[in-house]
Coordinates of C-alpha atoms and ligand atoms in Angstrom, one line a residue:
X1 CA 57.7 138.5 65.4
X2 CA 55.6 141.3 66.0
X3 CA 54.8 142.5 69.6
X4 CA 51.2 141.5 70.8
X5 CA 48.5 144.3 70.3
X6 CA 47.0 144.2 73.9
X7 CA 48.5 143.1 77.5
X8 CA 47.1 140.5 79.4
X9 CA 43.7 141.7 80.5
X10 CA 41.3 140.1 83.2
X11 CA 38.3 142.0 81.4
X12 CA 37.0 144.4 79.1
X13 CA 34.1 146.1 77.9
X14 CA 32.0 143.4 76.0
X15 CA 28.5 142.9 74.6
X16 CA 27.6 141.8 78.3
X17 CA 28.1 145.2 79.5
X18 CA 25.0 146.7 81.8
X19 CA 23.5 149.2 79.4
X20 CA 20.6 150.1 82.2
X21 CA 20.8 153.2 84.5
X22 CA 22.8 152.5 87.5
X23 CA 20.8 152.2 90.7
X24 CA 22.0 152.6 94.6
X25 CA 22.3 149.1 95.9
X26 CA 20.2 148.2 98.9
X27 CA 19.2 145.0 100.6
X28 CA 15.6 145.7 100.2
X29 CA 16.0 146.3 96.4
X30 CA 18.0 143.1 96.5
X31 CA 15.6 141.1 98.6
X32 CA 12.6 142.1 96.1
X33 CA 14.6 141.1 92.8
X34 CA 15.6 137.8 94.3
X35 CA 12.1 137.2 95.5
X36 CA 10.2 138.2 92.2
X37 CA 12.7 136.0 90.1
X38 CA 12.2 132.9 92.3
X39 CA 8.5 133.1 91.5
X40 CA 9.5 132.6 88.0
X41 CA 12.2 129.9 88.4
X42 CA 12.6 127.4 85.6
X43 CA 11.9 123.8 86.4
X44 CA 15.4 122.5 85.8
X45 CA 18.8 123.4 85.4
X46 CA 20.6 126.4 87.7
X47 CA 18.9 129.8 88.0
X48 CA 21.5 132.4 88.8
X49 CA 20.2 135.8 90.4
X50 CA 22.4 138.9 90.0
X51 CA 21.9 142.1 92.1
X52 CA 23.6 145.2 92.9
X53 CA 25.9 145.3 95.9
X54 CA 28.2 147.8 97.5
X55 CA 31.8 147.8 96.5
X56 CA 34.1 146.5 99.3
X57 CA 37.4 144.7 99.3
X58 CA 36.7 141.2 97.7
X59 CA 37.3 139.1 101.0
X60 CA 34.5 141.0 103.0
X61 CA 31.6 138.8 102.0
X62 CA 33.6 135.7 102.9
X63 CA 33.6 136.6 106.8
X64 CA 29.7 136.2 106.4
X65 CA 29.4 132.7 105.8
X66 CA 32.6 130.9 107.5
X67 CA 32.0 127.5 106.3
X68 CA 31.8 125.6 103.1
X69 CA 33.8 126.0 99.8
X70 CA 35.3 129.2 99.1
X71 CA 37.1 130.7 96.1
X72 CA 38.7 134.0 95.3
X73 CA 40.2 135.1 92.1
X74 CA 41.6 138.6 92.4
X75 CA 43.9 140.3 89.9
X76 CA 45.5 143.3 90.4
X77 CA 43.4 145.3 87.7
X78 CA 40.0 144.7 86.6
X79 CA 37.1 142.2 88.1
X80 CA 37.7 140.5 91.1
X81 CA 35.4 137.5 92.5
X82 CA 34.6 135.8 95.9
X83 CA 32.4 132.9 96.0
X84 CA 31.0 131.1 98.9
X85 CA 29.2 127.8 99.1
X86 CA 28.3 125.3 96.1
X87 CA 25.3 125.1 93.8
X88 CA 27.0 122.3 91.9
X89 CA 30.4 120.7 92.0
X90 CA 32.4 118.1 90.4
X91 CA 35.7 116.2 91.1
X92 CA 38.0 114.5 88.7
X93 CA 41.0 112.2 89.4
X94 CA 43.9 110.4 87.5
X95 CA 45.1 111.0 83.9
X96 CA 41.4 111.7 82.8
X97 CA 40.8 114.6 84.9
X98 CA 40.8 117.3 82.2
X99 CA 38.5 115.4 80.0
X100 CA 36.0 114.7 83.0
X101 CA 36.7 118.6 84.3
X102 CA 35.9 119.9 80.9
X103 CA 32.6 117.5 81.0
X104 CA 31.6 118.5 84.3
X105 CA 32.1 122.4 83.4
X106 CA 30.0 122.2 80.1
X107 CA 27.2 120.4 81.9
X108 CA 27.1 123.0 84.9
X109 CA 27.3 126.1 82.8
X110 CA 25.3 125.1 79.8
X111 CA 22.2 124.8 82.1
X112 CA 22.3 128.2 83.6
X113 CA 19.6 130.6 83.3
X114 CA 20.8 133.9 84.5
X115 CA 18.6 137.0 85.6
X116 CA 20.5 140.4 86.3
X117 CA 19.0 143.4 88.1
X118 CA 19.5 146.9 86.8
X119 CA 22.8 148.7 88.0
X120 CA 24.6 145.3 89.0
X121 CA 27.9 144.7 87.7
X122 CA 27.1 142.2 85.0
X123 CA 29.5 139.4 84.4
X124 CA 28.6 136.0 83.0
X125 CA 28.1 133.0 85.7
X126 CA 31.5 131.7 86.6
X127 CA 32.7 128.5 87.5
X128 CA 35.9 128.0 89.3
X129 CA 38.4 125.5 88.6
X130 CA 41.5 124.2 90.4
X131 CA 43.8 121.2 89.3
X132 CA 46.9 119.4 91.0
X133 CA 50.1 119.8 89.4
X134 CA 50.2 116.3 88.2
X135 CA 47.6 113.6 88.9
X136 CA 47.8 111.9 92.2
X137 CA 49.8 114.8 93.8
X138 CA 47.2 116.0 96.0
X139 CA 46.6 112.8 98.2
X140 CA 48.6 113.4 101.4
X141 CA 48.1 116.1 104.0
X142 CA 47.7 119.1 103.5
X143 CA 45.9 118.2 99.9
X144 CA 43.4 115.5 100.9
X145 CA 40.3 117.6 100.5
X146 CA 41.4 119.3 97.4
X147 CA 41.8 116.1 94.8
X148 CA 43.4 116.0 91.5
X149 CA 40.7 118.4 89.8
X150 CA 37.7 120.2 91.3
X151 CA 35.2 122.5 89.6
X152 CA 32.6 124.6 91.6
X153 CA 29.7 126.4 90.5
X154 CA 29.4 128.8 93.5
X155 CA 25.9 129.3 95.5
X156 CA 27.2 133.0 96.3
X157 CA 29.5 135.0 94.0
X158 CA 30.6 138.6 94.7
X159 CA 32.3 140.8 91.8
X160 CA 33.7 143.8 92.0
X161 CA 35.8 145.9 89.5
X162 CA 36.3 148.6 92.1
X163 CA 33.7 150.9 90.9
X164 CA 30.4 148.8 90.7
X165 CA 29.8 145.5 92.2
X166 CA 27.4 142.5 92.2
X167 CA 26.3 139.5 94.4
X168 CA 24.9 136.5 92.6
X169 CA 22.8 133.6 94.1
X170 CA 23.1 130.3 92.0
X171 CA 20.5 127.5 92.8
X172 CA 20.4 124.1 91.6
X173 CA 16.7 124.0 90.8
X174 CA 16.5 120.1 90.7
X175 CA 17.4 120.2 94.4
X176 CA 14.6 122.5 95.3
X177 CA 14.2 126.1 96.0
X178 CA 14.2 127.3 99.8
X179 CA 13.5 130.9 99.8
X180 CA 13.8 131.4 103.3
X181 CA 17.0 129.8 103.3
X182 CA 18.1 131.8 100.5
X183 CA 17.1 135.3 101.9
X184 CA 18.6 134.6 105.1
X185 CA 22.0 134.1 103.5
X186 CA 21.5 136.9 101.4
X187 CA 21.0 138.9 104.6
X188 CA 24.3 137.6 105.9
X189 CA 26.3 138.0 103.0
X190 CA 25.1 141.6 101.9
X191 CA 25.4 142.4 105.8
X192 CA 29.1 141.1 105.8
X193 CA 29.6 143.4 102.7
X194 CA 28.1 146.5 104.3
X195 CA 29.9 146.3 107.2
X196 CA 33.4 145.1 105.7
X197 CA 36.2 145.0 108.2
X198 CA 39.1 146.5 106.3
X199 CA 42.0 146.0 108.8
X200 CA 43.3 142.6 109.2
X201 CA 43.9 141.3 112.8
X202 CA 47.4 141.2 114.1
X203 CA 49.6 138.5 112.6
X204 CA 49.8 135.4 114.3
X205 CA 53.0 134.6 116.1
X206 CA 55.5 132.4 114.6
X207 CA 56.7 129.6 116.8
X208 CA 58.5 127.5 114.6
X209 CA 59.8 127.4 110.8
X210 CA 60.6 124.3 109.4
X211 CA 62.5 124.7 105.9
X212 CA 63.8 122.0 104.1
X213 CA 67.3 121.1 105.0
X214 CA 69.9 123.2 102.9
X215 CA 72.2 120.2 102.6
X216 CA 69.2 118.1 101.2
X217 CA 68.3 120.6 98.9
X218 CA 71.9 121.0 97.6
X219 CA 71.8 117.0 96.8
X220 CA 68.4 117.4 95.0
X221 CA 70.1 120.1 92.9
X222 CA 73.1 118.0 92.0
X223 CA 70.9 114.8 91.5
X224 CA 69.0 117.3 88.8
X225 CA 72.1 118.4 87.2
X226 CA 73.6 115.0 86.9
X227 CA 70.0 113.7 85.1
X228 CA 70.9 116.8 82.9
X229 CA 74.5 115.9 82.2
X230 CA 73.3 112.3 81.3
X231 CA 70.9 114.1 78.8
X232 CA 67.4 112.8 80.6
X233 CA 66.3 116.5 80.7
X234 CA 67.5 119.9 79.8
X235 CA 65.6 121.8 82.7
X236 CA 63.9 120.3 85.7
X237 CA 61.9 123.0 88.1
X238 CA 62.9 122.3 91.7
X239 CA 60.5 123.2 94.4
X240 CA 61.0 123.2 98.5
X241 CA 58.4 123.1 101.1
X242 CA 58.4 125.0 104.4
X243 CA 56.1 124.4 107.1
X244 CA 55.3 127.2 109.7
X245 CA 53.8 126.8 113.1
X246 CA 52.0 129.6 114.9
X247 CA 50.9 130.2 118.5
X248 CA 47.2 130.4 117.8
X249 CA 45.0 129.4 114.5
X250 CA 45.7 131.5 111.3
X251 CA 43.0 133.4 109.7
X252 CA 43.2 132.9 106.1
X253 CA 41.2 135.9 105.1
X254 CA 43.6 138.1 106.9
X255 CA 46.5 136.5 105.3
X256 CA 44.9 137.2 101.8
X257 CA 44.3 140.7 102.6
X258 CA 48.1 141.2 103.7
X259 CA 48.8 139.6 100.3
X260 CA 46.8 142.7 98.9
X261 CA 48.6 145.1 100.3
X262 CA 51.9 144.6 98.2
X263 CA 51.3 146.3 95.0
X264 CA 52.3 145.1 91.7
X265 CA 51.0 142.7 88.9
X266 CA 49.9 139.6 90.9
X267 CA 46.8 137.9 91.3
X268 CA 45.5 136.7 95.0
X269 CA 43.8 133.5 94.9
X270 CA 42.3 131.2 97.2
X271 CA 40.4 128.1 97.5
X272 CA 38.9 126.7 100.8
X273 CA 38.0 123.0 100.8
X274 CA 37.0 121.5 104.2
X275 CA 39.3 123.1 107.0
X276 CA 42.1 123.7 104.6
X277 CA 42.6 126.8 102.5
X278 CA 45.1 127.3 99.6
X279 CA 46.2 130.7 98.7
X280 CA 48.7 132.9 97.2
X281 CA 49.6 135.9 95.1
X282 CA 51.0 134.8 91.9
X283 CA 52.6 137.0 89.3
X284 CA 52.4 134.3 86.5
X285 CA 49.1 133.8 84.2
X286 CA 48.6 130.6 82.3
X287 CA 46.4 132.3 80.0
X288 CA 43.5 134.5 79.4
X289 CA 40.9 133.7 76.8
X290 CA 38.4 135.9 75.3
X291 CA 36.4 134.2 72.5
X292 CA 39.0 132.8 70.2
X293 CA 41.8 135.1 71.5
X294 CA 44.5 133.8 74.0
X295 CA 46.9 136.0 75.8
X296 CA 49.8 134.3 77.6
X297 CA 53.2 134.5 79.1
X298 CA 56.4 133.1 79.5
X299 CA 57.8 134.0 82.9
X300 CA 61.0 132.2 83.9
X301 CA 64.5 133.4 84.9
X302 CA 64.9 135.3 88.0
X303 CA 67.1 137.8 90.2
X304 CA 66.5 139.5 93.5
X305 CA 64.5 142.8 92.9
X306 CA 67.5 144.8 95.1
X307 CA 70.1 143.3 93.0
X308 CA 72.5 145.9 91.5
X309 CA 71.7 146.5 88.2
X310 CA 69.3 143.8 88.3
X311 CA 67.1 144.2 85.3
X312 CA 70.2 144.5 83.0
X313 CA 71.9 141.4 84.6
X314 CA 69.1 139.2 84.1
X315 CA 68.4 140.2 80.4
X316 CA 72.1 139.5 80.1
X317 CA 72.3 136.2 81.8
X318 CA 72.8 133.1 79.2
X319 CA 71.5 130.8 82.0
X320 CA 68.4 132.7 82.5
X321 CA 67.8 133.3 78.7
X322 CA 68.0 129.6 78.4
X323 CA 65.6 128.8 81.2
X324 CA 63.0 131.5 79.6
X325 CA 63.5 130.3 75.9
X326 CA 62.4 126.8 77.0
X327 CA 59.4 128.1 78.5
X328 CA 58.6 130.3 75.4
X329 CA 59.3 127.3 72.9
X330 CA 57.0 125.1 74.9
X331 CA 54.3 127.4 74.8
X332 CA 54.5 128.2 70.7
X333 CA 54.6 124.6 70.1
X334 CA 51.5 123.5 72.4
X335 CA 49.2 126.8 71.1
X336 CA 50.5 126.0 67.4
X337 CA 48.0 122.9 66.9
X338 CA 45.1 124.8 68.1
X339 CA 45.8 128.2 66.7
X340 CA 45.8 130.2 63.3
X341 CA 48.1 132.6 64.8
X342 CA 50.8 132.8 67.8
X343 CA 53.1 136.0 68.0
X344 CA 55.5 137.2 70.8
X345 CA 58.2 139.7 70.7
X346 CA 61.8 138.4 69.9
X347 CA 63.4 139.5 73.3
X348 CA 62.1 138.9 76.7
X349 CA 61.2 142.3 79.2
X350 CA 61.6 142.3 82.8
X351 CA 58.9 141.9 85.1
X352 CA 59.7 143.7 88.6
X353 CA 57.9 142.3 91.7
X354 CA 58.2 143.0 95.5
X355 CA 61.4 140.8 96.1
X356 CA 62.0 139.2 92.7
X357 CA 62.3 140.2 88.9
X358 CA 61.6 137.8 86.1
X359 CA 62.1 137.5 82.4
X360 CA 59.0 137.9 80.8
X361 CA 57.7 137.4 77.3
X362 CA 54.1 138.0 76.6
X363 CA 52.5 135.7 73.8
X364 CA 49.2 136.2 71.7
X365 CA 47.4 133.7 69.9
X366 CA 44.2 133.3 67.9
X367 CA 42.5 130.0 68.0
X368 CA 41.9 128.2 64.7
X369 CA 38.2 127.3 66.1
X370 CA 36.5 127.5 69.3
X371 CA 38.2 125.7 71.9
X372 CA 37.3 124.8 75.3
X373 CA 39.6 126.6 77.8
X374 CA 40.1 123.1 79.4
X375 CA 41.5 121.9 76.3
X376 CA 44.0 125.3 76.3
X377 CA 44.9 124.2 79.8
X378 CA 45.6 120.5 79.0
X379 CA 47.8 121.8 75.9
X380 CA 49.9 124.2 78.0
X381 CA 50.2 122.6 81.6
X382 CA 52.9 122.1 82.9
X383 CA 55.1 124.6 81.1
X384 CA 58.8 124.5 81.6
X385 CA 58.4 127.4 84.2
X386 CA 56.9 124.9 86.6
X387 CA 57.9 121.6 85.2
X388 CA 61.1 121.4 83.0
X389 CA 61.9 120.1 79.4
X390 CA 61.2 117.8 78.1
X391 CA 58.1 117.6 80.1
X392 CA 58.2 113.7 79.6
X393 CA 60.9 113.4 81.9
X394 CA 60.9 116.6 84.1
X395 CA 57.3 115.8 85.5
X396 CA 57.9 112.2 86.5
X397 CA 61.0 113.3 88.2
X398 CA 59.3 115.6 90.3
X399 CA 56.8 113.6 91.1
X400 CA 59.1 110.9 92.0
X401 CA 61.8 113.2 94.3
X402 CA 59.5 116.0 95.8
X403 CA 57.0 116.1 98.5
X404 CA 53.5 116.3 96.9
X405 CA 53.0 119.6 95.0
X406 CA 49.3 119.3 95.5
X407 CA 48.0 122.5 93.9
X408 CA 51.3 124.4 93.8
X409 CA 52.6 125.1 90.4
X410 CA 49.1 124.3 88.8
X411 CA 46.3 125.8 86.8
X412 CA 43.8 127.8 89.2
X413 CA 41.2 130.2 87.7
X414 CA 37.5 130.2 86.2
X415 CA 35.6 129.8 83.2
X416 CA 32.4 131.5 82.5
X417 CA 29.0 130.8 80.9
X418 CA 30.2 132.4 77.4
X419 CA 33.3 130.2 77.3
X420 CA 35.7 132.8 78.3
X421 CA 38.4 132.3 81.1
X422 CA 41.4 133.4 83.2
X423 CA 43.9 130.7 84.6
X424 CA 46.7 131.7 86.6
X425 CA 49.7 129.5 87.7
X426 CA 49.4 128.9 91.4
X427 CA 52.7 130.3 92.7
X428 CA 53.9 132.2 95.7
X429 CA 51.5 130.3 97.8
X430 CA 50.7 128.0 100.7
X431 CA 48.0 126.0 102.5
X432 CA 46.7 127.0 105.9
X433 CA 45.2 124.5 108.4
X434 CA 44.5 125.6 112.1
X435 CA 47.7 126.8 113.3
X436 CA 50.0 125.6 110.5
X437 CA 50.9 127.0 107.0
X438 CA 52.8 124.9 104.3
X439 CA 54.7 127.2 101.7
X440 CA 56.1 125.9 98.4
X441 CA 58.6 127.8 96.1
X442 CA 60.7 126.6 93.3
X443 CA 63.0 127.5 90.5
X444 CA 64.4 126.2 87.1
X445 CA 67.5 124.1 87.2
X446 CA 69.5 124.1 84.4
X447 CA 73.2 123.1 83.5
X448 CA 74.9 126.0 85.3
X449 CA 72.5 126.1 88.2
X450 CA 74.2 126.6 91.8
X451 CA 72.4 125.0 94.7
X452 CA 73.0 128.3 97.1
X453 CA 71.8 130.8 94.6
X454 CA 68.8 128.7 93.9
X455 CA 68.1 128.2 97.5
X456 CA 68.4 132.1 97.8
X457 CA 65.8 132.6 94.8
X458 CA 63.6 130.2 96.5
X459 CA 63.7 131.9 99.8
X460 CA 62.9 135.4 97.9
X461 CA 59.9 133.7 96.4
X462 CA 58.7 132.5 99.7
X463 CA 59.0 136.0 101.4
X464 CA 55.6 137.6 100.3
X465 CA 53.6 134.7 101.9
X466 CA 56.2 134.5 104.9
X467 CA 55.4 138.4 105.5
X468 CA 51.9 138.0 105.0
X469 CA 51.9 135.4 107.6
X470 CA 53.6 137.7 110.0
X471 CA 57.3 136.2 109.8
X472 CA 59.5 139.3 109.0
X473 CA 62.7 137.4 107.6
X474 CA 62.6 134.2 105.9
X475 CA 64.1 131.7 108.3
X476 CA 64.3 134.0 111.3
X477 CA 62.5 131.5 113.2
X478 CA 63.5 127.7 113.5
Ligands
ISJ1 C1 58.4 127.7 90.4 C2 58.3 129.1 91.0 O1 58.5 130.3 89.8 C3 58.6 129.9 88.6 C4 60.1 129.8 88.3 C5 60.9 130.8 87.8 C6 62.6 130.6 87.6 O2 62.9 129.6 87.7 O3 62.9 131.5 87.2 C7 60.2 132.1 87.7 C8 58.8 132.1 87.6 C9 58.1 131.3 87.9 O4 57.6 130.6 86.3 C10 57.9 129.6 92.1 O5 57.7 130.7 92.5 O6 57.6 128.6 93.1

């Protein structure tokens, strides 16, 4: 098959691009534009007002309004967004969660009237969407507030491509328009953008790190190998959880900032719901959708980043090639009914990250007809990169044997009013609540997998989060 014509990108020039002359962002002009637009507000639906804003690190505006739901989606290239508060929100649960989330998403985005001031980075209004790994796996602590699926149309969205930025206020008109409140919030968010604190505070002191008992891990890997020998499955992704306790409360925004200090093709993501914050920096895209074009990838098969001749060994490893091939096959098979064309190179490449390298196959597809991004999610998730194969055996095994995964290993991203979308697989991540952090990492288990090697691999996958929390060596504190 031929190589894809373009790599995964999170944005590109579009018919939506701003054509008017840029103007210097100022709070005075922002206030004036918001006021004038509120005067001509529609009688129902959602009114979105976008004004130019100064360029700043994407997490800066979040320091203004510290309460309420928050979302961040920040790829290593292109447009990063941070959102605070709720204009509209929906939750969905159980097996119907994809269908329900899709209906909620369509209802929210279908009713948006969008006014954009000159000079702003103009992107269509985005709803943020997150799912649990499997229905019913976000019930216990620390996941209770997240649920099986959540769709948020945020009240405030800051977007920046590094050269230009914008701030969008979305108002559910039916719930009334409080101009004074809107302007007071604008003042606060704009102020936080202008006075952005670029340096995170010192990392919290880790007082305890509870990793899964290594003997228990070995037993679960052996159990998976037995299931594979019996023919129940060919691959199951095993994950383990570590719980970190610190001397004082952890500031999630500082952890997010530190995650951004490691260069590399990762997407930082964050969702705060209630007092819990889920965040990480993942190397894996579930897919990017632009119109009827889909760009996705198989990312599976791992080796330590500092392994001697690691890239060569990874490409030559039959075990890693097998684990990887299951993911490619799954994605191609699941996209085929939706697509007129699916293409990928024959052999995987090596994706280098800070602590590990992975095998990666980019996959491109053309949808046969306009398809809602949540239908694409429902087709693809969970791939054998995070679940296993066959999926009907692997996922129940995981649900039965592991502590609840919550949103770990699950689709996380955004869908815009034009129907474009970008979703990552939430990996290399954890939940922060007060002075505690829960971290997850996993790896694909196939016939020849060794428990110790898988333990070491998951330790390397956890390391970026541990470092961002201030823990220098994985497992150094017990
Ligand atoms: C499951 C994780 O990573 C996934 C599993 C991989 C593997 O088994 O080689 C590689 C990349 C990811 O698709 C994780 O990071 O927790």
